[in-house]
PDB file of C-alpha atoms in Angstrom:
ATOM      1  CA  MET A   1      21.290  58.801  84.502  1.00  0.00           C
ATOM      2  CA  SER A   2      19.994  60.165  81.243  1.00  0.00           C
ATOM      3  CA  LYS A   3      16.643  58.957  79.720  1.00  0.00           C
ATOM      4  CA  THR A   4      16.618  56.726  77.086  1.00  0.00           C
ATOM      5  CA  PRO A   5      14.224  57.173  74.136  1.00  0.00           C
ATOM      6  CA  SER A   6      11.575  54.725  75.969  1.00  0.00           C
ATOM      7  CA  ASP A   7      11.741  56.363  79.092  1.00  0.00           C
ATOM      8  CA  ARG A   8      10.540  59.665  77.295  1.00  0.00           C
ATOM      9  CA  ILE A   9       6.791  60.732  77.532  1.00  0.00           C
ATOM     10  CA  PRO A  10       5.662  61.077  74.013  1.00  0.00           C
ATOM     11  CA  GLU A  11       4.849  64.175  72.495  1.00  0.00           C
ATOM     12  CA  PRO A  12       0.949  65.228  71.902  1.00  0.00           C
ATOM     13  CA  GLY A  13      -0.054  63.065  68.648  1.00  0.00           C
ATOM     14  CA  GLN A  14       2.318  60.336  69.483  1.00  0.00           C
ATOM     15  CA  GLY A  15       1.712  56.741  70.887  1.00  0.00           C
ATOM     16  CA  LYS A  16      -1.446  56.737  73.264  1.00  0.00           C
ATOM     17  CA  ARG A  17      -1.286  60.726  73.165  1.00  0.00           C
ATOM     18  CA  GLY A  18      -2.080  60.277  69.347  1.00  0.00           C
ATOM     19  CA  GLU A  19      -4.469  58.528  67.145  1.00  0.00           C
ATOM     20  CA  GLU A  20      -4.402  55.171  68.916  1.00  0.00           C
ATOM     21  CA  GLY A  21      -5.260  56.828  72.225  1.00  0.00           C
ATOM     22  CA  HIS A  22      -8.614  56.397  74.136  1.00  0.00           C
ATOM     23  CA  ILE A  23     -11.046  59.089  72.761  1.00  0.00           C
ATOM     24  CA  GLY A  24     -11.861  60.642  76.337  1.00  0.00           C
ATOM     25  CA  TYR A  25      -8.256  61.238  76.846  1.00  0.00           C
ATOM     26  CA  LEU A  26      -7.827  62.775  73.532  1.00  0.00           C
ATOM     27  CA  LEU A  27     -10.633  65.000  74.148  1.00  0.00           C
ATOM     28  CA  ARG A  28      -9.053  66.134  77.319  1.00  0.00           C
ATOM     29  CA  GLN A  29      -5.549  66.677  76.037  1.00  0.00           C
ATOM     30  CA  ALA A  30      -7.462  68.857  73.041  1.00  0.00           C
ATOM     31  CA  ALA A  31      -9.081  70.809  75.846  1.00  0.00           C
ATOM     32  CA  ALA A  32      -6.078  71.345  77.686  1.00  0.00           C
ATOM     33  CA  ALA A  33      -4.183  72.755  74.512  1.00  0.00           C
ATOM     34  CA  HIS A  34      -7.161  74.843  73.581  1.00  0.00           C
ATOM     35  CA  ARG A  35      -7.636  76.325  77.130  1.00  0.00           C
ATOM     36  CA  HIS A  36      -3.790  77.269  77.029  1.00  0.00           C
ATOM     37  CA  ARG A  37      -4.393  79.189  74.115  1.00  0.00           C
ATOM     38  CA  MET A  38      -7.779  80.635  75.152  1.00  0.00           C
ATOM     39  CA  GLU A  39      -5.954  81.786  78.548  1.00  0.00           C
ATOM     40  CA  LYS A  40      -3.186  83.468  76.578  1.00  0.00           C
ATOM     41  CA  ALA A  41      -5.769  85.395  74.319  1.00  0.00           C
ATOM     42  CA  LEU A  42      -7.810  86.424  77.031  1.00  0.00           C
ATOM     43  CA  ALA A  43      -5.201  87.785  79.208  1.00  0.00           C
ATOM     44  CA  THR A  44      -5.178  90.892  76.942  1.00  0.00           C
ATOM     45  CA  PHE A  45      -8.628  91.597  78.178  1.00  0.00           C
ATOM     46  CA  GLY A  46      -8.030  90.691  82.010  1.00  0.00           C
ATOM     47  CA  ILE A  47     -10.492  87.958  81.731  1.00  0.00           C
ATOM     48  CA  THR A  48     -10.186  84.098  82.287  1.00  0.00           C
ATOM     49  CA  PRO A  49     -11.832  81.335  80.036  1.00  0.00           C
ATOM     50  CA  PRO A  50     -14.349  80.654  82.799  1.00  0.00           C
ATOM     51  CA  GLN A  51     -15.320  84.294  82.969  1.00  0.00           C
ATOM     52  CA  PHE A  52     -15.347  84.369  79.039  1.00  0.00           C
ATOM     53  CA  VAL A  53     -17.715  81.528  79.333  1.00  0.00           C
ATOM     54  CA  VAL A  54     -20.095  83.418  81.918  1.00  0.00           C
ATOM     55  CA  LEU A  55     -19.981  86.475  79.830  1.00  0.00           C
ATOM     56  CA  THR A  56     -20.815  84.602  76.591  1.00  0.00           C
ATOM     57  CA  MET A  57     -23.622  82.571  78.310  1.00  0.00           C
ATOM     58  CA  LEU A  58     -25.072  85.910  79.801  1.00  0.00           C
ATOM     59  CA  ASN A  59     -25.115  87.407  76.286  1.00  0.00           C
ATOM     60  CA  ALA A  60     -26.873  84.319  75.054  1.00  0.00           C
ATOM     61  CA  TYR A  61     -29.183  84.010  78.111  1.00  0.00           C
ATOM     62  CA  PRO A  62     -29.622  87.358  79.709  1.00  0.00           C
ATOM     63  CA  GLY A  63     -31.217  87.611  83.321  1.00  0.00           C
ATOM     64  CA  ARG A  64     -29.854  84.206  84.166  1.00  0.00           C
ATOM     65  CA  SER A  65     -29.164  83.465  88.017  1.00  0.00           C
ATOM     66  CA  ASN A  66     -25.904  81.959  89.430  1.00  0.00           C
ATOM     67  CA  ALA A  67     -27.373  78.522  89.434  1.00  0.00           C
ATOM     68  CA  ASP A  68     -28.531  78.753  85.807  1.00  0.00           C
ATOM     69  CA  LEU A  69     -25.177  80.015  84.763  1.00  0.00           C
ATOM     70  CA  ALA A  70     -23.447  77.256  86.808  1.00  0.00           C
ATOM     71  CA  ARG A  71     -25.392  74.710  84.737  1.00  0.00           C
ATOM     72  CA  VAL A  72     -24.892  76.359  81.298  1.00  0.00           C
ATOM     73  CA  ALA A  73     -21.210  77.336  81.887  1.00  0.00           C
ATOM     74  CA  LEU A  74     -20.316  73.866  83.079  1.00  0.00           C
ATOM     75  CA  LEU A  75     -18.869  75.191  86.225  1.00  0.00           C
ATOM     76  CA  THR A  76     -19.709  74.709  89.907  1.00  0.00           C
ATOM     77  CA  PRO A  77     -22.027  76.921  91.847  1.00  0.00           C
ATOM     78  CA  GLN A  78     -18.996  78.018  93.989  1.00  0.00           C
ATOM     79  CA  THR A  79     -16.916  78.888  91.030  1.00  0.00           C
ATOM     80  CA  VAL A  80     -19.789  80.875  89.180  1.00  0.00           C
ATOM     81  CA  SER A  81     -20.365  82.717  92.516  1.00  0.00           C
ATOM     82  CA  VAL A  82     -16.555  83.969  92.415  1.00  0.00           C
ATOM     83  CA  ILE A  83     -16.770  84.760  89.070  1.00  0.00           C
ATOM     84  CA  VAL A  84     -19.943  86.643  89.358  1.00  0.00           C
ATOM     85  CA  ALA A  85     -18.491  88.821  92.201  1.00  0.00           C
ATOM     86  CA  ASN A  86     -15.485  89.513  90.282  1.00  0.00           C
ATOM     87  CA  LEU A  87     -17.221  90.635  86.972  1.00  0.00           C
ATOM     88  CA  GLU A  88     -19.737  92.524  88.851  1.00  0.00           C
ATOM     89  CA  ARG A  89     -16.444  94.543  90.785  1.00  0.00           C
ATOM     90  CA  SER A  90     -15.130  94.829  87.147  1.00  0.00           C
ATOM     91  CA  GLY A  91     -18.556  96.522  85.993  1.00  0.00           C
ATOM     92  CA  LEU A  92     -18.883  93.996  83.424  1.00  0.00           C
ATOM     93  CA  ILE A  93     -22.098  92.699  84.784  1.00  0.00           C
ATOM     94  CA  GLY A  94     -24.793  93.849  87.073  1.00  0.00           C
ATOM     95  CA  ARG A  95     -27.463  92.115  89.383  1.00  0.00           C
ATOM     96  CA  ARG A  96     -30.846  92.708  89.866  1.00  0.00           C
ATOM     97  CA  PRO A  97     -33.549  91.179  92.366  1.00  0.00           C
ATOM     98  CA  HIS A  98     -36.049  88.228  91.340  1.00  0.00           C
ATOM     99  CA  ALA A  99     -39.644  89.301  91.058  1.00  0.00           C
ATOM    100  CA  VAL A 100     -40.573  86.538  93.420  1.00  0.00           C
ATOM    101  CA  HIS A 101     -37.680  84.901  95.202  1.00  0.00           C
ATOM    102  CA  GLY A 102     -35.998  87.298  97.061  1.00  0.00           C
ATOM    103  CA  ARG A 103     -32.671  85.404  97.377  1.00  0.00           C
ATOM    104  CA  ILE A 104     -32.214  84.909  93.773  1.00  0.00           C
ATOM    105  CA  ARG A 105     -30.829  87.789  91.472  1.00  0.00           C
ATOM    106  CA  HIS A 106     -30.830  87.979  87.815  1.00  0.00           C
ATOM    107  CA  ILE A 107     -27.634  88.725  86.136  1.00  0.00           C
ATOM    108  CA  ASP A 108     -26.990  91.111  82.991  1.00  0.00           C
ATOM    109  CA  LEU A 109     -24.175  92.122  81.031  1.00  0.00           C
ATOM    110  CA  THR A 110     -23.491  96.137  81.363  1.00  0.00           C
ATOM    111  CA  GLU A 111     -22.585  98.051  78.340  1.00  0.00           C
ATOM    112  CA  LYS A 112     -19.056  97.809  79.656  1.00  0.00           C
ATOM    113  CA  GLY A 113     -19.749  93.974  79.497  1.00  0.00           C
ATOM    114  CA  VAL A 114     -21.030  93.965  76.024  1.00  0.00           C
ATOM    115  CA  ALA A 115     -18.069  95.928  74.685  1.00  0.00           C
ATOM    116  CA  LEU A 116     -15.376  93.737  76.091  1.00  0.00           C
ATOM    117  CA  LEU A 117     -17.440  90.512  74.930  1.00  0.00           C
ATOM    118  CA  GLU A 118     -17.197  91.808  71.465  1.00  0.00           C
ATOM    119  CA  ASP A 119     -13.629  92.606  71.499  1.00  0.00           C
ATOM    120  CA  ALA A 120     -12.734  89.265  73.237  1.00  0.00           C
ATOM    121  CA  SER A 121     -15.096  87.204  70.908  1.00  0.00           C
ATOM    122  CA  ALA A 122     -13.211  88.402  67.848  1.00  0.00           C
ATOM    123  CA  THR A 123      -9.920  87.161  69.485  1.00  0.00           C
ATOM    124  CA  VAL A 124     -11.390  83.873  70.661  1.00  0.00           C
ATOM    125  CA  GLU A 125     -12.896  83.479  67.025  1.00  0.00           C
ATOM    126  CA  ARG A 126      -9.167  83.510  65.709  1.00  0.00           C
ATOM    127  CA  VAL A 127      -8.308  80.978  68.434  1.00  0.00           C
ATOM    128  CA  ASP A 128     -10.947  78.903  67.231  1.00  0.00           C
ATOM    129  CA  ASP A 129      -9.933  79.232  63.523  1.00  0.00           C
ATOM    130  CA  GLY A 130      -6.634  77.926  64.430  1.00  0.00           C
ATOM    131  CA  LEU A 131      -8.087  75.367  66.256  1.00  0.00           C
ATOM    132  CA  LEU A 132     -10.175  74.418  62.854  1.00  0.00           C
ATOM    133  CA  ALA A 133      -7.397  75.254  60.465  1.00  0.00           C
ATOM    134  CA  GLY A 134      -6.851  72.689  57.705  1.00  0.00           C
ATOM    135  CA  LEU A 135     -10.738  71.309  57.908  1.00  0.00           C
ATOM    136  CA  MET A 136     -12.989  72.119  55.042  1.00  0.00           C
ATOM    137  CA  PRO A 137     -16.411  73.329  56.363  1.00  0.00           C
ATOM    138  CA  ALA A 138     -18.046  70.107  55.966  1.00  0.00           C
ATOM    139  CA  GLU A 139     -15.806  68.438  58.167  1.00  0.00           C
ATOM    140  CA  GLU A 140     -16.063  71.280  60.766  1.00  0.00           C
ATOM    141  CA  GLU A 141     -19.813  70.594  60.483  1.00  0.00           C
ATOM    142  CA  ILE A 142     -18.969  66.914  61.327  1.00  0.00           C
ATOM    143  CA  VAL A 143     -16.498  67.768  64.216  1.00  0.00           C
ATOM    144  CA  ARG A 144     -19.343  70.096  65.746  1.00  0.00           C
ATOM    145  CA  ARG A 145     -22.049  67.684  65.422  1.00  0.00           C
ATOM    146  CA  TRP A 146     -20.058  65.065  66.731  1.00  0.00           C
ATOM    147  CA  LEU A 147     -19.043  67.070  69.600  1.00  0.00           C
ATOM    148  CA  VAL A 148     -22.708  68.042  70.614  1.00  0.00           C
ATOM    149  CA  PHE A 149     -23.628  64.306  70.016  1.00  0.00           C
ATOM    150  CA  ALA A 150     -20.983  63.456  72.531  1.00  0.00           C
ATOM    151  CA  ALA A 151     -22.305  65.848  74.865  1.00  0.00           C
ATOM    152  CA  ILE A 152     -25.788  64.828  74.699  1.00  0.00           C
ATOM    153  CA  GLY A 153     -25.212  61.164  74.827  1.00  0.00           C
ATOM    154  CA  ALA A 154     -22.827  61.627  78.242  1.00  0.00           C
ATOM    155  CA  ALA A 155     -25.861  63.422  79.671  1.00  0.00           C
TER     156      ALA A 155
END
């Protein structure tokens, strides 16, 4: 039995997958498309988007613990534990003991991690540029402000 036009699932941008869709769904749809592009771009460097986020957050906030990274990277503690173990095994990060709490370990980028992050960030910037293509700088600023507002308001 062949599908009639009304049986087909609309493409992104059409129907409820377009401007008449719920904003939460549209955010999720955009995030999924962006993640797919990021996966392809970061595969060249042998890292995943969540690993890139962890490296980026460690670069911005060095010496954080697994728990801190989970919060700032928006990942579960279990996922961060696996990511940290894999990044450490790859030589991209190093861990050192906390001065007071024996079970807590500070995590930092290694020189190799910094170099990889610099290269990967240039590629990610191109992915982001594609995402923002067609927007004027003022429009990009509005989008960025709205996304931050949405995140703060949802907290």
